[in-house]
Every structure is written in C-alpha cells, then in structure tokens.
Coordinates of C-alpha atoms in Angstrom, one line a residue:
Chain A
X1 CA -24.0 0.9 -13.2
X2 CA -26.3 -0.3 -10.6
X3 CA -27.0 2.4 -7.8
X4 CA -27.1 5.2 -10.6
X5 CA -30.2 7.4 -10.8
X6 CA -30.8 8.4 -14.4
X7 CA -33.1 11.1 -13.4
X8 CA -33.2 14.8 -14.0
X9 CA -31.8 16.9 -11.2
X10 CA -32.1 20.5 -11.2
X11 CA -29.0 22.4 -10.5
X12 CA -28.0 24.7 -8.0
X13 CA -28.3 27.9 -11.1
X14 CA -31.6 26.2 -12.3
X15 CA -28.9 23.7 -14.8
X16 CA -30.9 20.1 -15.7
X17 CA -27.9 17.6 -15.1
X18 CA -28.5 13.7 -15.5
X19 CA -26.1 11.2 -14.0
X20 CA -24.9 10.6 -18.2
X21 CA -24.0 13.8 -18.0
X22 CA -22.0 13.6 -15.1
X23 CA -20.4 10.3 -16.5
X24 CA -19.4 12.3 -19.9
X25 CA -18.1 14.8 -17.6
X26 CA -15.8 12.6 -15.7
X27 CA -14.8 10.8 -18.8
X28 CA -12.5 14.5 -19.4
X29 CA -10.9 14.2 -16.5
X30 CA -7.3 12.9 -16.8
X31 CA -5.5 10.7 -14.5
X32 CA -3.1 13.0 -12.8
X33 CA 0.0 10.7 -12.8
X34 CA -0.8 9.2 -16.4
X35 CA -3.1 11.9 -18.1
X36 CA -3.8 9.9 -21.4
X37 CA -6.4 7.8 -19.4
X38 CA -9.3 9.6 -17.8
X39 CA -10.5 8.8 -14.6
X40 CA -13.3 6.7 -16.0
X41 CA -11.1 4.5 -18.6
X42 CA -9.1 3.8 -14.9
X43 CA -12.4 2.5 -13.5
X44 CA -12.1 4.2 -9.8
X45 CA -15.4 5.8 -10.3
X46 CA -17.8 3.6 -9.0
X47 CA -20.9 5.5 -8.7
X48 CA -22.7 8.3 -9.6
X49 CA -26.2 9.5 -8.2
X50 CA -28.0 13.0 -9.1
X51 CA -30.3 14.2 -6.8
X52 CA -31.6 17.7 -5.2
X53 CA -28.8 20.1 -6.8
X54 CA -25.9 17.8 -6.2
X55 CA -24.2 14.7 -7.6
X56 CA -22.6 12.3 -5.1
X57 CA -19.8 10.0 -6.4
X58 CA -18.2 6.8 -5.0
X59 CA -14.1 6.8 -6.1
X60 CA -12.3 4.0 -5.2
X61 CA -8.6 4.1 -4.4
X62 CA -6.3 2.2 -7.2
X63 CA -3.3 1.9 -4.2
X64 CA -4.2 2.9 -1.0
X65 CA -0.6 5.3 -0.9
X66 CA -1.5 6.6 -4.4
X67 CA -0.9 10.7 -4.0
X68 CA -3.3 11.3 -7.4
X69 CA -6.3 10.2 -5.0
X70 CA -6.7 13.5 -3.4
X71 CA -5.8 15.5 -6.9
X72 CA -8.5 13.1 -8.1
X73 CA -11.0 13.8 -5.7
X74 CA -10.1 17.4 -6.5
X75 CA -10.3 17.7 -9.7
X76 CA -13.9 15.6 -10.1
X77 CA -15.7 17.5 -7.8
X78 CA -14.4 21.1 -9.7
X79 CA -15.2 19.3 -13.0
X80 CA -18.8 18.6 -11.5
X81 CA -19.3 21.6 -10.2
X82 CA -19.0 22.9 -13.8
X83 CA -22.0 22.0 -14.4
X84 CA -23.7 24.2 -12.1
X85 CA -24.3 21.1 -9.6
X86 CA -22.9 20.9 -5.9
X87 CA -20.5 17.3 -6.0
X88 CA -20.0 15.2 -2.9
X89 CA -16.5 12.7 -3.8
X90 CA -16.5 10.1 -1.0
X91 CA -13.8 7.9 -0.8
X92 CA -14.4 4.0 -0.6
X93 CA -11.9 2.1 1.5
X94 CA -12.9 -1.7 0.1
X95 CA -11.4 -4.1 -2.3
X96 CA -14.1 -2.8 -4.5
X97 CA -11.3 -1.7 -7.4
X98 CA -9.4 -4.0 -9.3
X99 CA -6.8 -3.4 -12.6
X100 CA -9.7 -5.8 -14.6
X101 CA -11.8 -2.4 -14.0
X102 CA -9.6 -0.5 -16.2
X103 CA -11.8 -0.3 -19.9
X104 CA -10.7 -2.2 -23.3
X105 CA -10.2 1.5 -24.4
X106 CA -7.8 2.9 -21.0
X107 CA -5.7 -0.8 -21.9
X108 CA -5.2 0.6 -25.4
X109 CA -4.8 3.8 -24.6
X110 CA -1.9 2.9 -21.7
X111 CA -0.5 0.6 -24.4
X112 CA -0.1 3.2 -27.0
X113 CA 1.9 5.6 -24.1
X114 CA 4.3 2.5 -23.4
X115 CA 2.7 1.1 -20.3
X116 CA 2.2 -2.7 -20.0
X117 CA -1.5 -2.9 -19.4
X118 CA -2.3 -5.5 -16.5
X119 CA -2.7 -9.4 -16.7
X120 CA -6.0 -10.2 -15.9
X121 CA -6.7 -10.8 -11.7
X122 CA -8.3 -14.2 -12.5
X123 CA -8.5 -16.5 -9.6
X124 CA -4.9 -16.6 -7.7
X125 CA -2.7 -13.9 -6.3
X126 CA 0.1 -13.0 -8.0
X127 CA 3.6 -15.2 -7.4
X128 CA 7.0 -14.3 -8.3
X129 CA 7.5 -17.2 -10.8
X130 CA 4.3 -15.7 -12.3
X131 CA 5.7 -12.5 -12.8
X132 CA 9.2 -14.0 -14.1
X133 CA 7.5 -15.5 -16.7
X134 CA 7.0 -14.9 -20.6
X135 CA 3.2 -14.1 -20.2
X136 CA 4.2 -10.0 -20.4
X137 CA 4.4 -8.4 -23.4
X138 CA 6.4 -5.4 -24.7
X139 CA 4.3 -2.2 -25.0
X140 CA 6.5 -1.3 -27.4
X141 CA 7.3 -4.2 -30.2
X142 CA 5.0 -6.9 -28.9
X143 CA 7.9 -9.2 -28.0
X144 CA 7.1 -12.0 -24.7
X145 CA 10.9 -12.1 -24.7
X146 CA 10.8 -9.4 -21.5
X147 CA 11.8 -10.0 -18.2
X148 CA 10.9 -8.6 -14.5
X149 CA 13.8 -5.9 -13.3
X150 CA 12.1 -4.8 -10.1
X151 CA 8.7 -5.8 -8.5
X152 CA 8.6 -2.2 -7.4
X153 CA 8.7 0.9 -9.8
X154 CA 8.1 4.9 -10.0
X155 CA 4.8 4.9 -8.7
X156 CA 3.2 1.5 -6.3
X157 CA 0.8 0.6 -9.2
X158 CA 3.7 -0.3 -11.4
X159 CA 6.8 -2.9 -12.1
X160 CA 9.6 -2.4 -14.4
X161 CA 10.6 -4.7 -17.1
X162 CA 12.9 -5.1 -19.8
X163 CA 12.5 -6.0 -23.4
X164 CA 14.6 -8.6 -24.7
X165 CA 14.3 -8.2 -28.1
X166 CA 14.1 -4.6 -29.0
X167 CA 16.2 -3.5 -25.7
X168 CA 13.6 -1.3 -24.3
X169 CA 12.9 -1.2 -20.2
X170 CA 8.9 -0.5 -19.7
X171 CA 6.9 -0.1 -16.8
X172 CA 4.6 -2.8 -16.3
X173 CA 1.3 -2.1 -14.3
X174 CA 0.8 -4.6 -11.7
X175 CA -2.2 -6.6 -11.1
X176 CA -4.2 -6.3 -7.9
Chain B
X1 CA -12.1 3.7 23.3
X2 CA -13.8 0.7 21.7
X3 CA -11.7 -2.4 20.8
X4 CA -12.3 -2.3 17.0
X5 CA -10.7 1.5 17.5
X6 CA -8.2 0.0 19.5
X7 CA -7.2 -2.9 17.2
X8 CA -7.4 -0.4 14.1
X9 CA -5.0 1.9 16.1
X10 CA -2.5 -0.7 17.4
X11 CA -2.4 -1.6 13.2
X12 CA -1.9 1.9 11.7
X13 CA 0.6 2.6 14.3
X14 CA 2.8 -0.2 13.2
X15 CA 1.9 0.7 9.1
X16 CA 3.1 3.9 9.8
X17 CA 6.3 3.5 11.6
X18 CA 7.5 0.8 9.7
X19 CA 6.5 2.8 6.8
X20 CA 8.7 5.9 7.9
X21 CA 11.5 3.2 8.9
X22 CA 11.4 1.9 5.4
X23 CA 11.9 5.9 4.0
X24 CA 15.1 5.8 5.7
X25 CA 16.9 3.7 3.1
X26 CA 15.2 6.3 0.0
X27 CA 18.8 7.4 -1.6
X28 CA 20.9 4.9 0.3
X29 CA 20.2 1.4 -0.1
X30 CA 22.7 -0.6 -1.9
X31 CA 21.3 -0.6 -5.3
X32 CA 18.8 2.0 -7.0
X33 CA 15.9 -1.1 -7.5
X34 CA 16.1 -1.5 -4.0
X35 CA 15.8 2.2 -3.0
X36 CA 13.1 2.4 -5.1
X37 CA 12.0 -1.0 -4.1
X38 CA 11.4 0.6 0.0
X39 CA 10.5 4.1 -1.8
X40 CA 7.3 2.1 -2.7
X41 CA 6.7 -0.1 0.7
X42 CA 7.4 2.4 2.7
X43 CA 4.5 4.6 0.4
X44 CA 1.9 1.8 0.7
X45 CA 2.6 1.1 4.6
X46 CA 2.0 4.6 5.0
X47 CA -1.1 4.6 2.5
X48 CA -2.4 1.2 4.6
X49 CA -1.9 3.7 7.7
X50 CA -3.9 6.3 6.1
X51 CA -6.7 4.0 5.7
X52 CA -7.1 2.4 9.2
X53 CA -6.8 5.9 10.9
X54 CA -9.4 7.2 8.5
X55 CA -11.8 4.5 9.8
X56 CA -10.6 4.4 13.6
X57 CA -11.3 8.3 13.1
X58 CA -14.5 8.3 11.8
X59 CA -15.7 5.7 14.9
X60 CA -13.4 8.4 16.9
X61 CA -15.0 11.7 15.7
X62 CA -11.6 12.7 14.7
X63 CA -9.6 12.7 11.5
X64 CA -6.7 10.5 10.1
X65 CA -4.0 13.3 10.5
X66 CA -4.7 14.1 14.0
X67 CA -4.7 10.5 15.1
X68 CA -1.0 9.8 12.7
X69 CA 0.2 12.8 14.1
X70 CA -1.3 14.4 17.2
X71 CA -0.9 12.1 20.2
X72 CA 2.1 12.5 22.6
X73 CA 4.4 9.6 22.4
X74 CA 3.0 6.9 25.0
X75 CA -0.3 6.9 23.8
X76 CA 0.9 5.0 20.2
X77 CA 0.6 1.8 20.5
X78 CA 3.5 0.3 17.8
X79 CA 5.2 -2.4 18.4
X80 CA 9.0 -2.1 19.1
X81 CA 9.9 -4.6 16.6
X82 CA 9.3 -1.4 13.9
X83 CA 10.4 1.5 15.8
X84 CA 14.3 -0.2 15.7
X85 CA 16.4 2.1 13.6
X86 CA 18.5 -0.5 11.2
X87 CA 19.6 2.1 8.7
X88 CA 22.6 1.1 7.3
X89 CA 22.2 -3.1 8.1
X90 CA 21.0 -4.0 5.2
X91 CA 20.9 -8.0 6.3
X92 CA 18.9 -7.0 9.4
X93 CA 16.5 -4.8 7.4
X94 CA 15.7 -7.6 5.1
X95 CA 14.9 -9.8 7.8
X96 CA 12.7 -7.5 9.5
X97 CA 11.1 -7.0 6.2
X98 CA 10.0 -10.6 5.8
X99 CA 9.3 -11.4 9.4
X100 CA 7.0 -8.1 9.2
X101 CA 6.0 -9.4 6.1
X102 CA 4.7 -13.1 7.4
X103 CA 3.0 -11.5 10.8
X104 CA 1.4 -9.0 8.6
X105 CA -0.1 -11.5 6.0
X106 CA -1.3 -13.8 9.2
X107 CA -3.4 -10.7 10.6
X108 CA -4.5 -9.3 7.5
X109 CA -5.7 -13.0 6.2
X110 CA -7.6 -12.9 10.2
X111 CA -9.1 -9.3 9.2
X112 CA -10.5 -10.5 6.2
X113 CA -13.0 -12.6 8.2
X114 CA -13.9 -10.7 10.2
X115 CA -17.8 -10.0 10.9
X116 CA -17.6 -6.1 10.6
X117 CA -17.7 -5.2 6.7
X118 CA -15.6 -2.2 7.0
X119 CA -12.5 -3.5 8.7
X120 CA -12.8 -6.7 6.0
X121 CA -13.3 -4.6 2.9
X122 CA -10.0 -2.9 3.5
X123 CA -7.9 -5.9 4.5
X124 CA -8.9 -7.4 1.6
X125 CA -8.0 -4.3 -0.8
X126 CA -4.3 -4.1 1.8
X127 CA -3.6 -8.0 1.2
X128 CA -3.9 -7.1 -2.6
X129 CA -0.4 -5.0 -1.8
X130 CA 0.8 -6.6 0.3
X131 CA 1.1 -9.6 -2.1
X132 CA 4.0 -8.1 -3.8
X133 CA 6.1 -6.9 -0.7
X134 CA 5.5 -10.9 0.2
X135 CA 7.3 -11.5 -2.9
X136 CA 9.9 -8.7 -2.8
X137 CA 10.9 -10.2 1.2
X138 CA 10.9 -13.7 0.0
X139 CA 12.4 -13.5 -2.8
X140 CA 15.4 -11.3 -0.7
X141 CA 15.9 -13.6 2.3
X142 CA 16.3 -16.7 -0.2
X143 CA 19.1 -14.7 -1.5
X144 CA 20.7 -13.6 1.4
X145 CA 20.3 -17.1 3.3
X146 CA 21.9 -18.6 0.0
X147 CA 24.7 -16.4 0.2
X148 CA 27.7 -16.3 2.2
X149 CA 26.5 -14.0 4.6
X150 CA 23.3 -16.9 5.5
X151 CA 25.4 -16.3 9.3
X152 CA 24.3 -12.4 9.6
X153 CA 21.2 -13.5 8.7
X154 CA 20.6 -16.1 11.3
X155 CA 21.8 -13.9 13.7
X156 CA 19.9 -10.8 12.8
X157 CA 16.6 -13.3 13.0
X158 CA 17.8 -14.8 16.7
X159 CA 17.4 -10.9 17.7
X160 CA 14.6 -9.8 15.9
X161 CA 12.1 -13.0 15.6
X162 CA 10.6 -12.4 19.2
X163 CA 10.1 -9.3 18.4
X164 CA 8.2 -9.7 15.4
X165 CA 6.0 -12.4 17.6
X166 CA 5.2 -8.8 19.5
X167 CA 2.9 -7.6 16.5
X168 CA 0.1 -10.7 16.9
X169 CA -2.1 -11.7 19.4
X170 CA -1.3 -14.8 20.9
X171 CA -3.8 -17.1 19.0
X172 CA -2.4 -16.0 15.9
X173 CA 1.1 -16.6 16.6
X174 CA 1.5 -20.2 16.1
X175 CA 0.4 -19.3 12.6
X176 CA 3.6 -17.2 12.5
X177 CA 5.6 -19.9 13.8
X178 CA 4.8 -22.4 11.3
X179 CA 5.1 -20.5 8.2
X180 CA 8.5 -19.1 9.3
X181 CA 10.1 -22.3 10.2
X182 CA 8.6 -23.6 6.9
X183 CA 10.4 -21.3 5.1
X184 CA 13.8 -20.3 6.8
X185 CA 14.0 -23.5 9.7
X186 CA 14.1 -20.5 12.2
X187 CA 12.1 -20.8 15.3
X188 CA 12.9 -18.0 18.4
X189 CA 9.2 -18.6 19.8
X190 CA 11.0 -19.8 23.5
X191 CA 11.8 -15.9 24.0
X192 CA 10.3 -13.2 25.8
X193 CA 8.9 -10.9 23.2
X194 CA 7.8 -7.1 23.7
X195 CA 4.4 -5.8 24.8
X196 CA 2.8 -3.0 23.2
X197 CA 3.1 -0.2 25.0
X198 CA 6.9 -1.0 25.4
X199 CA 8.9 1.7 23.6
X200 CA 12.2 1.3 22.3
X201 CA 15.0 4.2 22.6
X202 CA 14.8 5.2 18.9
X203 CA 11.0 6.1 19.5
X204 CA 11.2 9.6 21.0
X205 CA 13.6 10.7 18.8
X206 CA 11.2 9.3 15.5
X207 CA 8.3 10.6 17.2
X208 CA 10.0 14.0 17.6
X209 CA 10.8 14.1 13.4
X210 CA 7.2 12.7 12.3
X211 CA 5.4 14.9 14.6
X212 CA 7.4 18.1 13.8
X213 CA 5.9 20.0 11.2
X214 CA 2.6 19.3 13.1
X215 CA 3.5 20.7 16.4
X216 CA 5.0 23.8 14.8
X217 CA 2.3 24.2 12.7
X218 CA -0.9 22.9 14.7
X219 CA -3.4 21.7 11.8
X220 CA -1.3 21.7 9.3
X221 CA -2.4 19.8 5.9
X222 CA -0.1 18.2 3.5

C-alpha cells in the first residue's frame, strides 16, 4: 500500500506495533452488516500509518448512506486500540472506493454466504439493459438463467435477483 | 459565507429534503420493490447530504448535524421543487423523481470538473449512486408514459418541470432542457420557475418534524 510506514512505533504502554500488525488486526474485524467479510476483504481501508504511539487510518465509505460506516469506524479504532496504540479513523469523502477493491478472497467468501459478488467496474457506468442481462450468476447453483427483480434491495449496496433455474431470489451486490 | 460553502449548502439542502420526501412513501408505495426501491433513494440522498454538510462544515467550523438540523427555517436554501409533499400521487412522484434525477446528473457531471479536489472527489463517488436511481426514474417514466395514464403524466410534468429548472444555475439549464425533451418531448422552459429562498407551504411543517428531536434535545446524536 503506498503511504504505509512499515516502521516500529512504540505504543502508548511501551507495546512495538508495525503497520502489518495493524493490517492483521483489521483483517478480524467483520463487516457489520455482512460479518463473513472483514473490513479488509471489503477494501474500505485505504491506509494505515504508525507513528508516535498512534496509528491513523484512511476508511473509505462503500455508499455514502451506508449506517455500518460509523459502527465501522467504531469498531477499528477499539480493535486498534487493543494493541495498546492510540487510533485516528478519518473518513475519506472521494471516489477513492470501488466494488473491484473487494479481495479474490471477500468475492469468495460473499459467494459462499449467497451474495452475488460484483461485475467488474470496467470502463462504462452501469445501464439497465446491462443489468437485465444473463452476465449475473446464481450464488447459489451457478445458473446465468437469473433475472433483475428490483434495482434497489435491503441495504443501497445491493439489487435483488432471481434464479431461474433453481428458483432461488439472491441479492446481488451492485457495481459502483 | 464563502460561495463554495454556499453552493455545497444550497446541494445538501435539496439531498436532504428530497431525501426525507422520498421516506414518506417507506410502507405505502404501491408495491413492496418500490417501497424498498425509495427506502434506498431516500437513504443515499440523505447519505449525499451527509457528505456535502460534512465538507461545507469543516470550511464552516461546524459539524454536519448542526448545519442538517440547526438552522431556523429561512436560512435553508432548498429548492421548492423538493419540499412539495406528493404522498399519495404516485404519477407525480415518479415524475419528480426523474426530473430531480436529470437536473441532479447535469450538476453533479459540472461538480466533477470542478478545480477544487474536494468538491470533485465526492461528485464523482455521488454520480456512482446516482447511476442507478437514473435507471430506476427512467426505467419508471417509460412505463408510465407508455401506459394509459401517459395524460397524468404530462400533466404532472406541465406543473412540476419549471420547478425542477429551480435546482440549476442558469448556464446549466439548457443542459436540462435538451436531455428532457430528448427523452419524454416535454419542454416547460417558457415558465417562471422558483428562486431559492422561495419556500413552499409544506416547508414549515417538514422543517418542524426534521428538526424536532433536535430542538428538544439540543445536541443530540443519532
């Protein structure tokens, strides 16, 4: 990660803590509305640095509206804190997050719960023909035979569709 | 106040009440997609609000919630096309959606150029959302213009298009115009629309419910 300062820091009880560490901290922290993914696997932690007793880290918003940023926020900095460091969470209001941030492992892992992992941004914005299309598959028996129900689902980052083949609705995550 | 406060004020204002307008339908719209459908809009207008208030406060040397919440009534600066109450016209709320929808993109897309890094960074990340309530309002006033209500719709766009041309700044209105009469043939540009400022009757009374738990409770956090 560029920006992250691999160096010792000592801790506010006399604790060593690197920015891995931090990282391998973070990596236990669940997503609050879909706790099989961690915080990392989601990709909204942008940047760690280490420095004079503290760690400062960058998280970046998945939807703007999304409630689980402040539980987030929350529960990284008392994670941090754990070990023995002060933690700085500041919030970064850019277009700096994307679904391609989520890992090959949080895909897998969202896959295995049920959840449609995202198409790939690629180059265009998402159109409605686009997302009435065959390109989605089912979480659930691998089937392309799905179709859109609703743009909009339980939570903003995700769409509901329905299996064709084995007669299963799913929630899709949207692409942004 | 500075004019990049100003401009991020006059945006979160509309985000907000449009936002809170969209709650109304939560339980009542006609089918449950579409109540969960504005369930979500309404929850990313007000997340969009959020956003611009947290940035007009930090320039401000005040915070997001007292800005949303804290300012007596004239001082918002929405514009009266989304303080109309439309709850239970269904036909006008979907036009107001996609005429909101269409101004919204044309300001956003003029955001994302601009020269100040802040304000572009988060109208890029907000047209990312916004892509899908495009879809949602298109895909909606195809349907009800190629229904047999396509009259209430034309009628509900003769009263609410110069409003709508109330949410952009002049240059960016022909923008509007174009993209609008592309789409739909409708073009309502000859009227007089409403300056900021301009309140309609349903504001005091929404101003009086958003504001509520914060005036009985002064700081309160949610």
């Amino acid at each position: 990660m560029a920006g992250d300062d691999r160096g010792a820091a000592v801790g506010a009880g006399g604790e060593v803590v690197t920015a891995d560490e931090v990282w391998a901290a973070l990596a236990e922290v669940p997503d609050p509305e879909i706790p099989v993914i961690s915080v990392v696997d989601l990709g909204v932690v942008r940047d760690v640095e280490v420095g004079d007793g503290r760690a400062r880290i960058a998280l970046t918003p998945t939807f703007l509206g999304c409630p689980a940023l402040e539980v987030m926020r929350e529960q990284i900095a008392e994670r941090v804190r754990g070990l023995g460091v002060d933690a700085e969470v500041d919030v970064i209001l850019d277009d700096s997050w994307s679904t391609d941030r989520i890992t090959p492992e949080g895909r897998e892992k969202l896959r295995r719960a049920g959840f449609a992992p995202p198409a790939p941004r690629e180059a265009g914005r998402p159109q409605l023909v686009q997302l009435q299309s065959r390109i989605f598959r089912c979480p659930y028996c691998g089937s392309t035979d799905t179709g859109l129900e609703n743009v909009f689902g339980p939570t903003p980052c995700r769409s509901l569709r329905y299996c064709q083949n084995c007669r299963q609705p799913f929630e899709q995550f949207k692409t942004i | 106040m500075s004019g990049r406060a100003q401009a991020l004020l006059e945006l979160a204002d509309d985000e907000l009440v449009l936002g809170w307008r969209d709650s109304e339908w939560t339980g009542i719209a006609p089918s449950l997609e579409e109540d969960v459908a504005f369930s979500s809009i309404a929850q990313n207008e007000i997340g969009h609000a959020r956003a611009l208030y947290e940035l007009a406060a930090r320039e401000l040397g005040t915070t997001a919630d007292e800005l949303a919440f804290d300012r007596p009534p004239d001082d918002y600066r929405c514009s009266r096309f989304v303080e109309l109450r439309l709850v239970p016209e269904w036909d006008q709320t979907i036009v107001r959606h996609y005429l909101y929808e269409v101004a919204d993109g044309v300001r956003i897309e003029e955001l994302r150029r601009s020269g100040d890094s802040e304000i572009a960074g988060l109208a890029a990340k907000i047209d990312r959302e916004e892509v899908y309530h495009r879809i949602h309002a298109e895909m909606w006033i195809d349907r009800l213009r190629g229904s047999r209500e396509a009259e209430r719709a034309d009628a509900a766009a003769e009263r609410l298009y110069p409003l709508a041309l109330g949410l952009l700044d002049e240059a960016l209105r022909p923008v509007f115009v174009e993209r609008v009469a592309a789409k739909t043939g409708w073009d309502f540009s000859g009227e007089a629309t409403a300056p900021r400022g301009e309140h309609d009757d349903g504001w005091e009374p929404l101003w009086q419910e958003m504001t509520e738990v914060r005036r009985s409770e002064p700081g309160a956090k949610w």
